[in-house]
Amino acid sequence: MFTMIGLGLGDAQDITLKGLAAVKDADIVFLEAYTSFLINSNAAQLSEIYGKEVTVADREMVESGDILKDVAEKKVVLLVVGDVFGATTHSDLIVRCHEMKVPCHCIHNASIINAVGCCGLQLYRFGQVLSLCFWTDTWRPDSWYERLKTNRAAGLHTLLLLDIKVKEISDENLARGRKIYEPARFMTIKQALEQVLEVERSKKLGAVAEDGSTFAVGLARIGSTTQQVVAGTMAQLMDVDFGEPLHSLIIAGNVDVCESDHVNLFRLS
Amino acid sequence: MFTMIGLGLGDAQDITLKGLAAVKDADIVFLEAYTSFLINSNAAQLSEIYGKEVTVADREMVESGDILKDVAEKKVVLLVVGDVFGATTHSDLIVRCHEMKVPCHCIHNASIINAVGCCGLQLYRFGQVLSLCFWTDTWRPDSWYERLKTNRAAGLHTLLLLDIKVKEISDENLARGRKIYEPARFMTIKQALEQVLEVERSKKLGAVAEDGSTFAVGLARIGSTTQQVVAGTMAQLMDVDFGEPLHSLIIAGNVDVCESDHVNLFRLS
């Protein structure tokens, strides 16, 4: 049996009672640690709190299907930060289980996709969620720009999920077959704002105001005790220190009266 | 102090450890029971499991701010089905607390908005979430149609949240000042499909295929043990018995390869 369990966003205490019961009942517990990470707990802490050995599963172990090798005989659990279906890999695991005729369950939890509602902008007024990647010298994807423009033209808010690089191998080390991992990197709100404005200034199609006057909300460590939400113009947010990861950014669309009463609680003067 | 706690989607066991700790620590616990409802638990069951008296708060008590009357001196908790920020009312409570200078916290949980990922369609390929209301003889809102059309034209999936009528008073009883509540009503997937197709057949702008051949996914009781997910054409889904509430409906946009492997597990032949 295979069970994927969402851990929520903050720390080890954000698991549900149902999730914890499944962990306690499991034979093998993995923690998926490359599509996101738990802000205030590592595998050792989870292990202690849940009273169960927790093994970190990196991209290789998950994508190769290695973590599924005992699912036919044993109860295998995969802990996922946030909710279960943030990444296509997790869908792939379900399809594999189905092919093996192994029962597969999931236990939901909060995801950044719904938790952003805490900033006061209403979830049903968001358009498509977009992702920003770290650019390299040779790879500067900007296909999100058109979709940001579409959301903004429709008056909708846009949640931008910011890149996480964990256990990446540099091109040079990859070419030489060396398994040397680069330090983890997490895109900051400032880096995201810079990227959005740079693309706007080059394309000039008005997805956001070139001068940085478009209203936006920066969110850091949502769901944790050190959560930080700051609203203001894109230019204003550039100067805010949002501290430790994870960061997310909302480019606002039209803000209605109900929303503005709430989001203004976080607004820079 | 005021704390809003998401209960998640299934039953009393879907609360988080953090949420349960806050309930146990509270002086007064309310359950918000009109924007959604917990599929497999009522207030009495929650009360028993959480070891704390739980008072049902209806629309009147929440919207009037009645539930906030003791927040200055006491620890007041509002339990909300799903996550905290599904309804504008909850934003309003935060604004009121801020005006009263009372600290206000929230503890997140799963929402239908992220849990729909369980059907295999990827969350970042959804457009704006839409809501369908029960029509009356004189009130047949269809402003969602344009937005459905926009999502579909962009190849995006659309989650339709279906109407819930709890403790409503009929126009006649309202006119006569009689507080007699109508039986609770929950829109079914079939009713939603009929409404979408009726509007399409009248507007004829191609948001969906008039003949019901557009691909869709029906979801019932997501997050509960009796969860049901069925994918097929809109016409096919009309004939599926989805059973008890709550129901939701996804009108699919373009389905990519990763998605189709997963969603096909739920597909009618």
Coordinates of C-alpha atoms in Angstrom, one line a residue:
Chain A
M1 CA 0.0 0.0 0.0
F2 CA 1.2 3.5 -0.8
T3 CA 0.0 6.6 0.9
M4 CA 1.0 10.2 0.1
I5 CA 0.5 12.6 3.0
G6 CA 0.6 16.4 2.8
L7 CA 2.6 17.9 5.7
G8 CA 1.2 21.4 5.3
L9 CA 3.4 24.4 5.2
G10 CA 5.0 25.2 8.6
D11 CA 6.5 22.5 10.8
A12 CA 6.0 19.0 12.1
Q13 CA 2.8 20.0 13.9
D14 CA 1.0 20.8 10.7
I15 CA 0.3 17.2 9.8
T16 CA -3.3 16.1 10.3
L17 CA -4.5 13.6 12.8
K18 CA -5.3 11.3 9.9
G19 CA -1.9 11.8 8.4
L20 CA -0.1 11.1 11.7
A21 CA -2.1 7.9 12.2
A22 CA -1.0 6.7 8.7
V23 CA 2.6 7.5 9.6
K24 CA 2.4 5.6 12.8
D25 CA 0.9 2.6 11.0
A26 CA 3.5 2.6 8.2
D27 CA 6.3 0.2 7.7
I28 CA 8.5 2.7 5.7
V29 CA 8.3 6.5 5.8
F30 CA 9.9 8.7 3.2
L31 CA 10.1 12.5 3.1
E32 CA 10.1 14.1 -0.4
A33 CA 12.6 16.9 -0.1
Y34 CA 13.2 18.5 -3.4
T35 CA 10.0 20.1 -4.8
S36 CA 9.6 22.0 -1.5
F37 CA 10.9 22.0 2.0
L38 CA 9.4 22.3 5.5
I39 CA 10.3 25.7 6.9
N40 CA 10.9 24.7 10.5
S41 CA 11.5 21.0 10.6
N42 CA 14.0 18.5 9.1
A43 CA 13.7 14.8 8.7
A44 CA 15.3 14.1 12.1
Q45 CA 12.8 16.3 13.9
L46 CA 9.9 14.8 12.0
S47 CA 11.2 11.4 13.0
E48 CA 11.4 12.3 16.6
I49 CA 7.9 13.9 16.8
Y50 CA 6.2 11.1 14.7
G51 CA 8.1 8.4 16.6
K52 CA 9.1 6.7 13.3
E53 CA 12.2 6.6 11.2
V54 CA 11.9 9.1 8.3
T55 CA 14.2 8.7 5.3
V56 CA 14.8 11.6 3.0
A57 CA 13.9 10.8 -0.6
D58 CA 15.7 12.9 -3.2
R59 CA 14.7 13.5 -6.8
E60 CA 16.5 10.4 -8.0
M61 CA 14.8 8.1 -5.5
V62 CA 11.3 9.5 -6.3
E63 CA 11.5 9.8 -10.0
S64 CA 13.2 6.4 -10.5
G65 CA 10.3 4.9 -8.6
D66 CA 12.8 3.5 -6.1
I67 CA 10.6 4.4 -3.2
L68 CA 7.9 2.1 -4.6
K69 CA 9.9 -1.0 -4.5
D70 CA 8.3 -2.5 -1.4
V71 CA 4.7 -1.2 -1.8
A72 CA 3.3 -4.6 -2.8
E73 CA 4.2 -6.1 0.6
K74 CA 4.6 -3.1 2.9
K75 CA 2.8 0.1 4.0
V76 CA 4.9 2.8 2.4
V77 CA 4.3 6.5 3.1
L78 CA 5.6 9.5 1.2
L79 CA 5.5 12.8 3.2
V80 CA 5.1 15.8 0.9
V81 CA 5.5 19.4 2.0
G82 CA 2.3 21.3 1.4
D83 CA -0.3 19.2 -0.3
V84 CA 0.2 16.0 -2.3
F85 CA -0.4 17.2 -5.8
G86 CA 1.9 20.2 -6.2
A87 CA 4.2 18.3 -8.6
T88 CA 3.7 16.1 -11.6
T89 CA 6.0 13.5 -10.1
H90 CA 3.4 12.6 -7.5
S91 CA 0.8 11.9 -10.2
D92 CA 3.4 9.7 -11.8
L93 CA 3.7 7.6 -8.6
I94 CA 0.0 7.1 -8.5
V95 CA 0.0 5.9 -12.1
R96 CA 2.8 3.5 -11.3
C97 CA 1.0 2.1 -8.3
H98 CA -2.1 1.6 -10.4
E99 CA 0.0 -0.4 -12.9
M100 CA 1.3 -2.5 -10.1
K101 CA -2.3 -3.0 -8.8
V102 CA -1.2 -1.6 -5.4
P103 CA -3.8 0.5 -3.4
C104 CA -2.9 4.1 -3.2
H105 CA -4.3 6.8 -0.9
C106 CA -3.6 10.4 -0.2
I107 CA -4.2 12.6 2.8
H108 CA -4.5 16.3 1.9
N109 CA -3.2 19.3 3.7
A110 CA -2.7 23.0 3.0
S111 CA -0.9 24.2 0.0
I112 CA 0.6 27.6 -0.8
I113 CA -2.1 27.7 -3.5
N114 CA -4.9 28.1 -1.0
A115 CA -2.9 29.5 2.0
V116 CA -2.2 32.7 0.1
G117 CA -5.7 33.6 0.9
C118 CA -4.3 34.9 4.2
C119 CA -3.1 38.1 2.4
G120 CA -6.7 39.2 1.9
L121 CA -6.9 38.7 -1.8
Q122 CA -9.7 36.3 -2.5
L123 CA -8.8 32.9 -4.0
Y124 CA -11.6 33.0 -6.6
R125 CA -10.2 36.2 -8.0
F126 CA -6.8 34.5 -9.0
G127 CA -6.0 33.4 -12.5
Q128 CA -3.5 30.7 -13.5
V129 CA -0.7 30.1 -11.1
L130 CA 2.8 30.7 -12.6
S131 CA 6.3 29.6 -11.8
L132 CA 9.5 31.6 -12.1
C133 CA 12.8 29.8 -12.6
F134 CA 16.3 31.0 -11.9
W135 CA 17.8 32.2 -15.2
T136 CA 21.2 31.0 -16.4
D137 CA 23.5 32.6 -19.0
T138 CA 21.9 30.5 -21.7
W139 CA 18.4 29.8 -20.4
R140 CA 16.1 32.6 -19.6
P141 CA 12.5 31.3 -19.9
D142 CA 9.8 34.0 -19.9
S143 CA 6.8 32.1 -21.2
W144 CA 5.0 33.1 -18.0
Y145 CA 4.9 36.6 -19.2
E146 CA 2.0 36.1 -21.7
R147 CA 0.0 34.3 -19.0
L148 CA 0.7 37.1 -16.5
K149 CA -0.5 39.5 -19.1
T150 CA -3.7 37.5 -19.7
N151 CA -4.5 37.3 -15.9
R152 CA -3.8 41.0 -15.4
A153 CA -5.9 42.0 -18.5
A154 CA -8.8 40.0 -16.9
G155 CA -8.3 41.9 -13.6
L156 CA -7.1 38.7 -11.9
H157 CA -4.4 38.2 -9.3
T158 CA -1.4 36.0 -10.1
L159 CA 0.4 33.8 -7.7
L160 CA 4.1 33.4 -8.7
L161 CA 5.8 30.3 -7.3
L162 CA 9.5 30.9 -7.0
D163 CA 12.2 28.5 -7.9
I164 CA 13.8 26.1 -5.5
K165 CA 17.1 24.4 -6.4
V166 CA 18.0 21.5 -4.1
K167 CA 20.7 18.9 -4.8
E168 CA 21.4 20.3 -8.3
I169 CA 24.6 19.3 -10.1
S170 CA 26.4 22.0 -12.1
D171 CA 26.7 21.5 -15.9
E172 CA 30.4 21.1 -15.5
N173 CA 30.2 18.4 -12.8
L174 CA 27.4 16.7 -14.7
A175 CA 29.6 16.6 -17.8
R176 CA 32.5 15.1 -15.8
G177 CA 30.1 12.6 -14.1
R178 CA 30.8 14.0 -10.7
K179 CA 27.9 13.8 -8.2
I180 CA 28.8 17.0 -6.4
Y181 CA 25.7 19.0 -5.3
E182 CA 25.5 22.7 -5.5
P183 CA 24.4 24.6 -2.4
A184 CA 20.5 24.9 -2.2
R185 CA 19.1 28.1 -3.6
F186 CA 15.7 29.6 -3.1
M187 CA 14.5 32.5 -5.3
T188 CA 13.7 35.6 -3.3
I189 CA 10.8 38.0 -3.8
K190 CA 13.4 40.6 -4.8
Q191 CA 14.8 38.4 -7.5
A192 CA 11.3 37.6 -8.7
L193 CA 10.4 41.2 -8.9
E194 CA 13.6 42.0 -10.9
Q195 CA 12.9 39.2 -13.3
V196 CA 9.3 40.3 -13.9
L197 CA 10.3 44.0 -14.4
E198 CA 13.2 43.0 -16.7
V199 CA 10.9 41.0 -19.0
E200 CA 8.3 43.8 -19.0
R201 CA 11.0 46.4 -19.9
S202 CA 12.1 44.2 -22.8
K203 CA 8.7 43.2 -24.1
K204 CA 6.8 46.4 -23.2
L205 CA 3.4 44.8 -23.5
G206 CA 2.1 46.2 -20.3
A207 CA 1.6 43.0 -18.1
V208 CA 2.8 45.2 -15.3
A209 CA 3.8 48.9 -15.1
E210 CA 7.4 49.3 -16.2
D211 CA 8.1 51.8 -13.4
G212 CA 7.2 49.2 -10.7
S213 CA 4.0 50.9 -9.6
T214 CA 1.9 47.8 -9.9
F215 CA 0.4 46.6 -6.7
A216 CA 1.8 43.3 -5.4
V217 CA 2.1 41.2 -2.2
G218 CA 5.2 39.5 -1.0
L219 CA 4.7 36.4 1.2
A220 CA 7.4 34.6 3.1
R221 CA 7.3 31.4 5.2
I222 CA 3.5 31.2 5.0
G223 CA 2.0 28.9 7.6
S224 CA 4.9 29.3 10.0
T225 CA 5.2 31.3 13.1
T226 CA 7.6 33.7 11.3
Q227 CA 5.2 34.3 8.4
Q228 CA 5.6 37.7 6.7
V229 CA 3.1 39.4 4.4
V230 CA 3.8 42.8 2.9
A231 CA 1.8 44.6 0.3
G232 CA 2.8 47.5 -1.7
T233 CA 4.0 48.5 -5.2
M234 CA 6.5 46.2 -6.8
A235 CA 9.1 48.9 -6.4
Q236 CA 8.4 49.2 -2.7
L237 CA 8.6 45.5 -2.2
M238 CA 12.1 45.4 -3.7
D239 CA 13.4 47.2 -0.6
V240 CA 11.7 44.8 1.9
D241 CA 13.8 42.2 3.7
F242 CA 11.7 39.1 3.6
G243 CA 14.3 37.0 5.4
E244 CA 14.6 33.2 5.1
P245 CA 12.9 31.2 2.4
L246 CA 10.3 30.1 1.1
H247 CA 9.1 33.2 -0.7
S248 CA 6.1 33.7 -3.0
L249 CA 4.8 36.7 -4.8
I250 CA 1.4 37.9 -5.9
I251 CA 1.0 40.4 -8.7
A252 CA -2.4 41.9 -7.9
G253 CA -5.2 42.4 -10.5
N254 CA -8.2 44.6 -9.6
V255 CA -8.6 44.7 -5.9
D256 CA -12.3 45.0 -4.7
V257 CA -13.5 46.7 -1.6
C258 CA -13.7 43.6 0.6
E259 CA -10.2 42.6 -0.4
S260 CA -8.7 46.0 0.1
D261 CA -9.9 46.3 3.7
H262 CA -8.0 43.1 4.5
V263 CA -4.9 43.5 2.3
N264 CA -4.4 47.0 3.5
L265 CA -3.6 45.6 6.9
F266 CA -0.3 44.5 5.3
R267 CA 0.3 47.6 3.1
L268 CA 3.4 49.8 3.3
S269 CA 2.5 53.4 3.8
Chain B
M1 CA -7.4 36.4 20.9
F2 CA -9.1 35.0 17.8
T3 CA -8.0 32.0 15.8
M4 CA -9.5 30.6 12.7
I5 CA -8.7 26.9 12.1
G6 CA -9.2 25.0 8.8
L7 CA -10.7 21.6 9.4
G8 CA -9.8 20.2 6.0
L9 CA -12.4 18.3 4.0
G10 CA -13.3 14.9 5.3
D11 CA -14.0 14.5 9.0
A12 CA -12.9 15.4 12.5
Q13 CA -9.5 13.6 12.0
D14 CA -8.5 16.0 9.3
I15 CA -7.6 18.8 11.7
T16 CA -3.9 19.4 12.1
L17 CA -1.9 18.8 15.4
K18 CA -1.5 22.5 15.6
G19 CA -5.2 23.1 15.0
L20 CA -6.1 20.6 17.7
A21 CA -3.7 22.2 20.2
A22 CA -5.4 25.5 19.6
V23 CA -8.8 24.0 20.1
K24 CA -7.8 22.4 23.4
D25 CA -6.3 25.7 24.5
A26 CA -9.4 27.8 23.6
D27 CA -12.1 29.2 25.9
I28 CA -14.8 29.2 23.3
V29 CA -15.0 27.1 20.1
F30 CA -17.4 27.9 17.2
L31 CA -18.0 25.8 14.1
E32 CA -18.8 27.9 11.0
A33 CA -21.5 25.8 9.3
Y34 CA -22.9 27.7 6.3
T35 CA -20.2 28.3 3.7
S36 CA -19.4 24.6 3.7
F37 CA -20.0 21.5 5.8
L38 CA -17.9 18.6 7.1
I39 CA -18.9 15.5 5.2
N40 CA -18.6 13.0 7.9
S41 CA -18.8 14.8 11.2
N42 CA -21.2 17.2 12.9
A43 CA -20.6 19.6 15.8
A44 CA -21.4 17.0 18.5
Q45 CA -18.9 14.5 17.0
L46 CA -16.2 17.2 16.8
S47 CA -17.0 18.1 20.4
E48 CA -16.5 14.6 21.5
I49 CA -13.3 14.0 19.6
Y50 CA -11.7 17.4 20.5
G51 CA -12.9 17.2 24.1
K52 CA -14.3 20.6 24.0
E53 CA -17.8 22.1 23.6
V54 CA -18.3 23.2 20.0
T55 CA -21.1 25.7 19.2
V56 CA -22.5 25.9 15.7
A57 CA -22.2 29.5 14.3
D58 CA -24.7 30.2 11.6
R59 CA -24.5 33.1 9.0
E60 CA -26.2 35.6 11.3
M61 CA -23.8 34.9 14.2
V62 CA -20.7 35.2 12.0
E63 CA -21.7 38.1 9.8
S64 CA -23.0 40.2 12.7
G65 CA -19.6 39.7 14.4
D66 CA -21.4 38.1 17.3
I67 CA -18.8 35.4 17.6
L68 CA -16.2 38.1 18.3
K69 CA -17.9 39.6 21.4
D70 CA -15.5 37.9 23.8
V71 CA -12.2 38.0 21.8
A72 CA -10.7 40.8 23.9
E73 CA -10.7 38.7 27.1
K74 CA -11.0 35.1 25.9
K75 CA -9.4 32.7 23.4
V76 CA -12.0 32.3 20.8
V77 CA -11.7 29.8 18.0
L78 CA -13.7 29.5 14.8
L79 CA -13.5 26.2 13.0
V80 CA -13.9 26.5 9.3
V81 CA -14.4 23.5 6.9
G82 CA -11.7 23.3 4.3
D83 CA -9.2 26.2 4.7
V84 CA -9.8 29.5 6.4
F85 CA -10.0 31.9 3.5
G86 CA -12.6 30.3 1.2
A87 CA -15.2 33.0 2.1
T88 CA -15.0 36.9 2.2
T89 CA -16.7 36.7 5.7
H90 CA -13.6 35.3 7.2
S91 CA -11.5 38.2 5.8
D92 CA -14.1 40.5 7.4
L93 CA -13.6 38.9 10.8
I94 CA -9.8 39.6 10.6
V95 CA -10.4 43.2 9.7
R96 CA -12.8 43.5 12.7
C97 CA -10.2 42.0 15.1
H98 CA -7.6 44.4 13.8
E99 CA -9.9 47.3 14.5
M100 CA -10.4 46.0 18.0
K101 CA -6.6 45.6 18.3
V102 CA -7.1 41.9 19.1
P103 CA -4.4 39.4 17.9
C104 CA -5.7 37.1 15.2
H105 CA -4.2 33.9 13.9
C106 CA -5.0 31.3 11.4
I107 CA -4.1 27.6 11.0
H108 CA -4.3 26.4 7.5
N109 CA -5.6 23.1 6.1
A110 CA -6.6 21.6 2.8
S111 CA -9.2 23.3 0.6
I112 CA -11.1 22.0 -2.3
I113 CA -9.1 24.4 -4.4
N114 CA -5.9 22.4 -3.9
A115 CA -7.4 19.0 -3.2
V116 CA -8.9 18.7 -6.7
G117 CA -5.3 17.9 -7.8
C118 CA -6.2 14.3 -6.8
C119 CA -8.0 13.9 -10.2
G120 CA -4.7 14.1 -12.0
L121 CA -5.2 17.6 -13.7
Q122 CA -2.4 19.8 -12.5
L123 CA -3.1 22.7 -10.3
Y124 CA -1.0 25.1 -12.3
R125 CA -3.0 24.5 -15.4
F126 CA -6.3 25.8 -13.8
G127 CA -7.7 29.2 -14.6
Q128 CA -10.0 31.2 -12.4
V129 CA -12.2 29.2 -10.0
L130 CA -15.9 29.8 -10.7
S131 CA -19.1 29.4 -8.6
L132 CA -22.5 28.2 -9.8
C133 CA -25.6 29.2 -7.9
F134 CA -29.0 27.6 -7.8
W135 CA -31.3 29.5 -10.2
T136 CA -34.7 30.8 -9.2
D137 CA -37.6 31.8 -11.4
T138 CA -36.4 35.4 -11.4
W139 CA -32.6 35.1 -10.8
R140 CA -30.5 33.1 -13.2
P141 CA -26.9 34.5 -12.9
D142 CA -24.6 33.4 -15.7
S143 CA -21.7 35.8 -15.5
W144 CA -19.5 32.8 -14.9
Y145 CA -20.0 31.8 -18.6
E146 CA -17.6 34.5 -20.0
R147 CA -14.9 33.5 -17.5
L148 CA -15.4 29.8 -18.4
K149 CA -15.0 30.8 -22.0
T150 CA -11.8 32.7 -21.2
N151 CA -10.3 29.7 -19.3
R152 CA -11.2 27.3 -22.0
A153 CA -9.9 29.5 -24.8
A154 CA -6.6 29.6 -22.9
G155 CA -6.6 25.8 -22.6
L156 CA -7.0 26.0 -18.9
H157 CA -9.1 23.8 -16.6
T158 CA -12.0 25.3 -14.6
L159 CA -13.0 24.3 -11.2
L160 CA -16.7 25.0 -10.6
L161 CA -17.8 25.2 -6.9
L162 CA -21.4 24.3 -6.6
D163 CA -24.0 26.1 -4.5
I164 CA -24.8 25.2 -0.9
K165 CA -28.0 26.5 0.7
V166 CA -28.1 26.1 4.4
K167 CA -30.6 27.8 6.8
E168 CA -32.1 29.8 4.0
I169 CA -35.5 31.5 4.5
S170 CA -37.9 31.5 1.6
D171 CA -38.9 34.9 0.1
E172 CA -42.4 34.3 1.3
N173 CA -41.4 33.6 4.9
L174 CA -38.9 36.5 4.8
A175 CA -41.7 38.8 3.7
R176 CA -43.8 37.6 6.6
G177 CA -41.0 37.9 9.0
R178 CA -41.1 34.2 9.8
K179 CA -37.8 32.6 10.7
I180 CA -38.6 29.2 9.1
Y181 CA -35.6 27.6 7.5
E182 CA -35.8 25.7 4.2
P183 CA -34.2 22.2 4.1
A184 CA -30.5 22.3 3.2
R185 CA -29.8 22.0 -0.5
F186 CA -26.5 21.1 -2.3
M187 CA -26.1 21.5 -6.0
T188 CA -25.3 18.2 -7.7
I189 CA -22.9 17.6 -10.5
K190 CA -25.8 16.8 -12.8
Q191 CA -27.5 20.1 -11.9
A192 CA -24.3 21.9 -12.6
L193 CA -23.8 20.2 -16.0
E194 CA -27.4 21.0 -17.0
Q195 CA -26.9 24.7 -16.1
V196 CA -23.6 25.0 -18.0
L197 CA -25.1 23.3 -21.1
E198 CA -28.3 25.4 -20.9
V199 CA -26.3 28.6 -20.9
E200 CA -24.1 27.3 -23.7
R201 CA -27.1 26.4 -25.8
S202 CA -28.6 29.9 -25.3
K203 CA -25.4 32.0 -25.8
K204 CA -23.7 29.7 -28.3
L205 CA -20.3 31.2 -27.9
G206 CA -18.5 27.8 -27.6
A207 CA -17.3 27.8 -24.0
V208 CA -18.1 24.1 -24.1
A209 CA -19.4 21.9 -26.8
E210 CA -23.2 22.1 -27.0
D211 CA -23.5 18.4 -27.5
G212 CA -21.9 17.7 -24.2
S213 CA -18.8 16.2 -25.7
T214 CA -16.4 18.4 -23.6
F215 CA -14.2 16.5 -21.2
A216 CA -15.0 17.0 -17.5
V217 CA -14.3 15.5 -14.1
G218 CA -16.9 15.1 -11.4
L219 CA -15.7 15.0 -7.8
A220 CA -17.8 14.1 -4.8
R221 CA -16.8 14.1 -1.1
I222 CA -13.2 14.8 -1.8
G223 CA -10.9 14.1 1.2
S224 CA -13.4 11.6 2.7
T225 CA -13.2 7.8 2.6
T226 CA -16.1 7.7 0.2
Q227 CA -14.5 10.1 -2.2
Q228 CA -15.6 9.7 -5.8
V229 CA -13.8 10.9 -8.9
V230 CA -15.2 10.2 -12.4
A231 CA -13.9 11.6 -15.7
G232 CA -15.7 11.6 -19.0
T233 CA -17.6 13.8 -21.3
M234 CA -20.1 16.2 -19.8
A235 CA -22.9 14.0 -21.3
Q236 CA -21.5 10.9 -19.8
L237 CA -21.2 12.5 -16.3
M238 CA -24.9 13.4 -16.4
D239 CA -25.7 9.7 -15.9
V240 CA -23.3 9.1 -13.1
D241 CA -24.7 8.8 -9.6
F242 CA -22.3 10.8 -7.4
G243 CA -24.3 10.2 -4.2
E244 CA -24.2 12.4 -1.2
P245 CA -22.8 16.0 -1.2
L246 CA -20.5 17.9 -1.5
H247 CA -20.0 17.8 -5.3
S248 CA -17.6 19.8 -7.5
L249 CA -17.1 19.8 -11.2
I250 CA -14.1 20.5 -13.4
I251 CA -14.5 21.4 -17.0
A252 CA -11.1 20.4 -18.5
G253 CA -9.0 22.6 -20.8
N254 CA -6.2 21.0 -22.8
V255 CA -5.0 17.8 -21.1
D256 CA -1.3 17.1 -21.4
V257 CA 0.4 13.7 -21.4
C258 CA 1.3 13.6 -17.7
E259 CA -2.2 14.6 -16.8
S260 CA -3.9 12.2 -19.1
D261 CA -2.1 9.1 -17.7
H262 CA -3.4 10.1 -14.2
V263 CA -6.9 11.3 -15.0
N264 CA -7.5 8.3 -17.3
L265 CA -7.5 6.2 -14.2
F266 CA -10.9 7.7 -13.4
R267 CA -12.2 7.8 -17.0
L268 CA -15.4 6.1 -18.1
S269 CA -14.9 3.9 -21.1

